[in-house]
Amino acid sequence: ATGPRQNNGIFYEIRTYDIKPAKMKEFLEMISKYLHFRTAHSELVGFWYSELGAMNKVFHIWKYDNFAHRTAVRHALASDKDWQGKFISAALPLVEKQHNEVAYLVPWCQLGKPPKEGGVYEWVTFQMKPGGPALWGEAFQAAINAHINTGYARLIGVFHTEYGLLNTVHVLWWNESPDQRAAGRHSAHEDARVVAAVRDSVRFLESQQNVLLIPLQCSPLK
């Protein structure tokens, strides 16, 4: 992580599914109906579908105490007749592609919550240059803190990958609306503190992708 590793084994599995374009409505309805079978086994952080920046994608994040915990959960799910029979068998034909990553919260960030329900989330993926946090950690943290200090968005979490594409950092933000986000971004771009911090950080940046997410009603973060 961007600094000393946390002193516990908690990690987050980030799952991204590409859904067949004509099947997104059906898939989301099935999630709302059957997700309780899945959450009976482990903690769901949030479940969203993409609105801007990507099409026909769903994002979900699961929390695990350690890798042994995840293994036990996966074994239990394989034996869960309700989950396998009512959801998996019907949902898999609707999915075009699945991708998962294991990530840790960076030590200087605690998982947050929005001040109220509703609003929109922004999932920002930064692909940093090889070398890890020893190379870019301080500059990246400074850029995030500069954005936090403007108050234009609420930080929910910063995740650094352990499995998947390395040197990837995902940042999850919350805003009341897309228009509030746009107004805040314009203000941040005119803030000299933000500009200076970002200029320092982008020296280590290879690419960035922003996706606007809408939480499902069954999502704990909503």
Short mmCIF file of C-alpha atoms in Angstrom, two decimals:
data_model
loop_
_atom_site.label_atom_id
_atom_site.label_comp_id
_atom_site.label_asym_id
_atom_site.label_seq_id
_atom_site.Cartn_x
_atom_site.Cartn_y
_atom_site.Cartn_z
CA ALA A 1 0.00 0.00 0.00
CA THR A 2 1.06 3.65 -0.18
CA GLY A 3 2.97 3.48 3.08
CA PRO A 4 3.44 0.81 5.75
CA ARG A 5 1.18 -2.20 5.28
CA GLN A 6 -1.81 -2.42 7.59
CA ASN A 7 -1.35 -4.69 10.59
CA ASN A 8 -4.29 -6.94 9.77
CA GLY A 9 -5.21 -9.27 6.93
CA ILE A 10 -8.40 -7.54 5.81
CA PHE A 11 -8.63 -7.12 2.05
CA TYR A 12 -11.26 -6.31 -0.56
CA GLU A 13 -12.18 -8.26 -3.66
CA ILE A 14 -13.25 -5.94 -6.46
CA ARG A 15 -15.38 -7.64 -9.09
CA THR A 16 -16.31 -6.11 -12.44
CA TYR A 17 -18.75 -7.84 -14.78
CA ASP A 18 -19.54 -6.93 -18.37
CA ILE A 19 -23.22 -7.67 -18.96
CA LYS A 20 -24.77 -8.35 -22.35
CA PRO A 21 -26.32 -5.04 -23.45
CA ALA A 22 -29.82 -6.41 -23.88
CA LYS A 23 -29.68 -8.20 -20.53
CA MET A 24 -28.65 -5.48 -18.08
CA LYS A 25 -32.19 -4.83 -16.77
CA GLU A 26 -32.74 -8.55 -16.25
CA PHE A 27 -29.40 -8.97 -14.49
CA LEU A 28 -30.03 -6.08 -12.09
CA GLU A 29 -33.49 -7.42 -11.27
CA MET A 30 -31.98 -10.80 -10.44
CA ILE A 31 -29.36 -9.19 -8.21
CA SER A 32 -32.02 -7.32 -6.28
CA LYS A 33 -34.06 -10.48 -5.86
CA TYR A 34 -31.36 -12.97 -4.93
CA LEU A 35 -28.40 -11.03 -3.51
CA HIS A 36 -29.42 -11.93 0.05
CA PHE A 37 -28.31 -15.51 -0.63
CA ARG A 38 -24.81 -14.20 -1.35
CA THR A 39 -24.58 -11.69 1.49
CA ALA A 40 -25.46 -14.44 3.95
CA HIS A 41 -21.90 -15.70 3.45
CA SER A 42 -19.72 -12.56 3.56
CA GLU A 43 -19.84 -8.78 3.79
CA LEU A 44 -20.76 -6.73 0.74
CA VAL A 45 -19.32 -3.20 0.70
CA GLY A 46 -21.22 -1.93 -2.32
CA PHE A 47 -22.87 -2.84 -5.63
CA TRP A 48 -23.19 -0.39 -8.53
CA TYR A 49 -23.86 -0.23 -12.25
CA SER A 50 -22.07 2.12 -14.63
CA GLU A 51 -23.77 5.22 -15.99
CA LEU A 52 -20.94 7.17 -17.65
CA GLY A 53 -17.41 6.22 -18.64
CA ALA A 54 -18.27 2.56 -19.23
CA MET A 55 -21.31 0.77 -20.57
CA ASN A 56 -23.12 -2.32 -19.32
CA LYS A 57 -20.82 -2.92 -16.36
CA VAL A 58 -21.50 -3.73 -12.74
CA PHE A 59 -19.00 -3.20 -9.91
CA HIS A 60 -19.14 -4.90 -6.53
CA ILE A 61 -16.74 -4.99 -3.60
CA TRP A 62 -16.53 -7.76 -0.97
CA LYS A 63 -14.66 -7.61 2.33
CA TYR A 64 -12.68 -10.55 3.72
CA ASP A 65 -10.79 -11.00 6.97
CA ASN A 66 -7.99 -12.92 5.24
CA PHE A 67 -7.46 -15.40 2.40
CA ALA A 68 -8.57 -18.38 4.49
CA HIS A 69 -11.86 -16.56 5.07
CA ARG A 70 -12.34 -16.06 1.34
CA THR A 71 -11.59 -19.73 0.63
CA ALA A 72 -14.16 -20.83 3.19
CA VAL A 73 -16.76 -18.48 1.72
CA ARG A 74 -16.13 -19.71 -1.82
CA HIS A 75 -16.53 -23.35 -0.70
CA ALA A 76 -19.76 -22.50 1.10
CA LEU A 77 -21.14 -20.70 -1.97
CA ALA A 78 -20.39 -23.69 -4.17
CA SER A 79 -22.59 -25.78 -1.88
CA ASP A 80 -25.37 -23.24 -1.48
CA LYS A 81 -28.27 -24.66 -3.50
CA ASP A 82 -30.28 -21.45 -3.40
CA TRP A 83 -27.40 -19.31 -4.66
CA GLN A 84 -26.31 -21.79 -7.31
CA GLY A 85 -29.77 -22.82 -8.45
CA LYS A 86 -31.72 -19.57 -8.32
CA PHE A 87 -29.03 -17.06 -9.27
CA ILE A 88 -25.82 -18.49 -10.75
CA SER A 89 -27.40 -20.86 -13.25
CA ALA A 90 -29.69 -18.11 -14.57
CA ALA A 91 -27.25 -15.17 -14.35
CA LEU A 92 -24.15 -16.61 -16.02
CA PRO A 93 -25.68 -16.61 -19.53
CA LEU A 94 -26.26 -12.84 -19.11
CA VAL A 95 -22.57 -12.13 -18.39
CA GLU A 96 -20.02 -11.55 -21.15
CA LYS A 97 -16.87 -11.15 -19.03
CA GLN A 98 -15.79 -11.26 -15.39
CA HIS A 99 -12.77 -9.62 -13.81
CA ASN A 100 -11.61 -9.61 -10.20
CA GLU A 101 -8.87 -7.93 -8.22
CA VAL A 102 -7.67 -8.18 -4.64
CA ALA A 103 -6.86 -4.82 -3.07
CA TYR A 104 -6.03 -3.31 0.29
CA LEU A 105 -7.20 0.00 1.63
CA VAL A 106 -4.19 2.28 1.79
CA PRO A 107 -3.12 2.80 5.44
CA TRP A 108 -3.92 6.52 5.40
CA CYS A 109 -7.54 5.92 4.39
CA GLN A 110 -10.43 4.38 6.30
CA LEU A 111 -13.47 3.12 4.41
CA GLY A 112 -16.01 5.93 4.57
CA LYS A 113 -19.73 6.40 4.04
CA PRO A 114 -21.71 9.15 2.32
CA PRO A 115 -23.46 11.67 4.56
CA LYS A 116 -26.83 10.48 3.27
CA GLU A 117 -28.40 7.95 0.94
CA GLY A 118 -28.78 8.81 -2.70
CA GLY A 119 -26.28 10.56 -4.87
CA VAL A 120 -23.74 9.08 -7.25
CA TYR A 121 -20.33 7.48 -6.94
CA GLU A 122 -17.25 7.96 -9.06
CA TRP A 123 -14.78 5.10 -9.52
CA VAL A 124 -11.41 6.48 -10.61
CA THR A 125 -8.70 4.05 -11.66
CA PHE A 126 -5.11 5.26 -11.77
CA GLN A 127 -2.46 3.13 -13.44
CA MET A 128 0.81 4.26 -11.93
CA LYS A 129 4.33 3.71 -13.24
CA PRO A 130 6.12 0.53 -12.09
CA GLY A 131 8.04 0.97 -8.90
CA GLY A 132 5.23 0.90 -6.39
CA PRO A 133 4.42 3.27 -3.55
CA ALA A 134 8.09 3.81 -2.79
CA LEU A 135 8.18 5.72 -6.08
CA TRP A 136 4.82 7.47 -6.25
CA GLY A 137 3.09 7.00 -2.87
CA GLU A 138 3.75 10.40 -1.30
CA ALA A 139 2.84 12.38 -4.42
CA PHE A 140 -0.34 10.36 -4.92
CA GLN A 141 -1.46 10.84 -1.33
CA ALA A 142 -0.82 14.57 -1.58
CA ALA A 143 -2.98 14.81 -4.72
CA ILE A 144 -5.85 12.97 -3.06
CA ASN A 145 -5.62 15.11 0.07
CA ALA A 146 -5.63 18.27 -2.03
CA HIS A 147 -8.91 17.19 -3.61
CA ILE A 148 -10.38 16.29 -0.21
CA ASN A 149 -9.47 19.71 1.14
CA THR A 150 -11.53 21.46 -1.53
CA GLY A 151 -14.63 19.73 -0.16
CA TYR A 152 -16.05 19.13 -3.63
CA ALA A 153 -16.49 15.40 -3.08
CA ARG A 154 -16.63 12.89 -0.22
CA LEU A 155 -13.87 10.29 -0.24
CA ILE A 156 -15.14 6.75 0.37
CA GLY A 157 -12.01 4.67 -0.13
CA VAL A 158 -8.60 4.31 -1.76
CA PHE A 159 -7.65 0.77 -2.81
CA HIS A 160 -4.23 -0.48 -3.97
CA THR A 161 -4.12 -3.74 -5.93
CA GLU A 162 -2.36 -6.84 -4.67
CA TYR A 163 -3.70 -9.25 -7.32
CA GLY A 164 -4.67 -8.07 -10.79
CA LEU A 165 -2.84 -5.36 -12.65
CA LEU A 166 -0.23 -4.08 -10.23
CA ASN A 167 0.52 -0.42 -9.53
CA THR A 168 -3.20 0.23 -9.87
CA VAL A 169 -5.02 2.47 -7.41
CA HIS A 170 -8.81 2.75 -7.33
CA VAL A 171 -10.37 5.79 -5.66
CA LEU A 172 -14.08 5.85 -4.80
CA TRP A 173 -15.77 9.24 -4.38
CA TRP A 174 -19.36 10.28 -3.57
CA ASN A 175 -21.31 13.33 -4.78
CA GLU A 176 -24.90 14.38 -4.35
CA SER A 177 -25.39 14.55 -8.12
CA PRO A 178 -23.44 14.56 -11.40
CA ASP A 179 -23.93 18.33 -11.60
CA GLN A 180 -22.48 18.85 -8.13
CA ARG A 181 -19.52 16.75 -9.16
CA ALA A 182 -19.04 18.83 -12.33
CA ALA A 183 -19.20 22.10 -10.40
CA GLY A 184 -16.74 20.82 -7.82
CA ARG A 185 -14.30 19.66 -10.45
CA HIS A 186 -14.32 23.09 -12.08
CA SER A 187 -13.59 24.69 -8.72
CA ALA A 188 -10.80 22.21 -8.00
CA HIS A 189 -9.17 22.89 -11.35
CA GLU A 190 -8.94 26.57 -10.41
CA ASP A 191 -7.48 25.88 -6.95
CA ALA A 192 -3.72 26.45 -7.02
CA ARG A 193 -3.13 23.89 -4.26
CA VAL A 194 -4.88 21.15 -6.24
CA VAL A 195 -3.15 22.09 -9.48
CA ALA A 196 0.28 21.95 -7.85
CA ALA A 197 -0.38 18.58 -6.17
CA VAL A 198 -1.79 17.03 -9.33
CA ARG A 199 1.13 18.25 -11.45
CA ASP A 200 3.52 16.55 -9.05
CA SER A 201 1.52 13.30 -9.02
CA VAL A 202 0.99 12.93 -12.77
CA ARG A 203 4.73 12.49 -13.26
CA PHE A 204 4.10 8.92 -12.13
CA LEU A 205 0.80 8.37 -13.93
CA GLU A 206 0.40 6.14 -17.00
CA SER A 207 -3.37 6.27 -17.45
CA GLN A 208 -6.60 7.19 -15.70
CA GLN A 209 -10.23 6.14 -16.16
CA ASN A 210 -13.29 7.68 -14.50
CA VAL A 211 -16.63 5.85 -14.27
CA LEU A 212 -19.83 7.32 -12.83
CA LEU A 213 -21.67 4.67 -10.82
CA ILE A 214 -25.26 4.34 -9.61
CA PRO A 215 -25.75 2.23 -6.47
CA LEU A 216 -28.36 -0.50 -6.39
CA GLN A 217 -31.01 -0.21 -3.72
CA CYS A 218 -29.66 -3.41 -2.16
CA SER A 219 -26.14 -1.96 -1.93
CA PRO A 220 -24.89 -1.13 1.59
CA LEU A 221 -23.27 1.99 0.10
CA LYS A 222 -26.14 3.86 -1.53
#
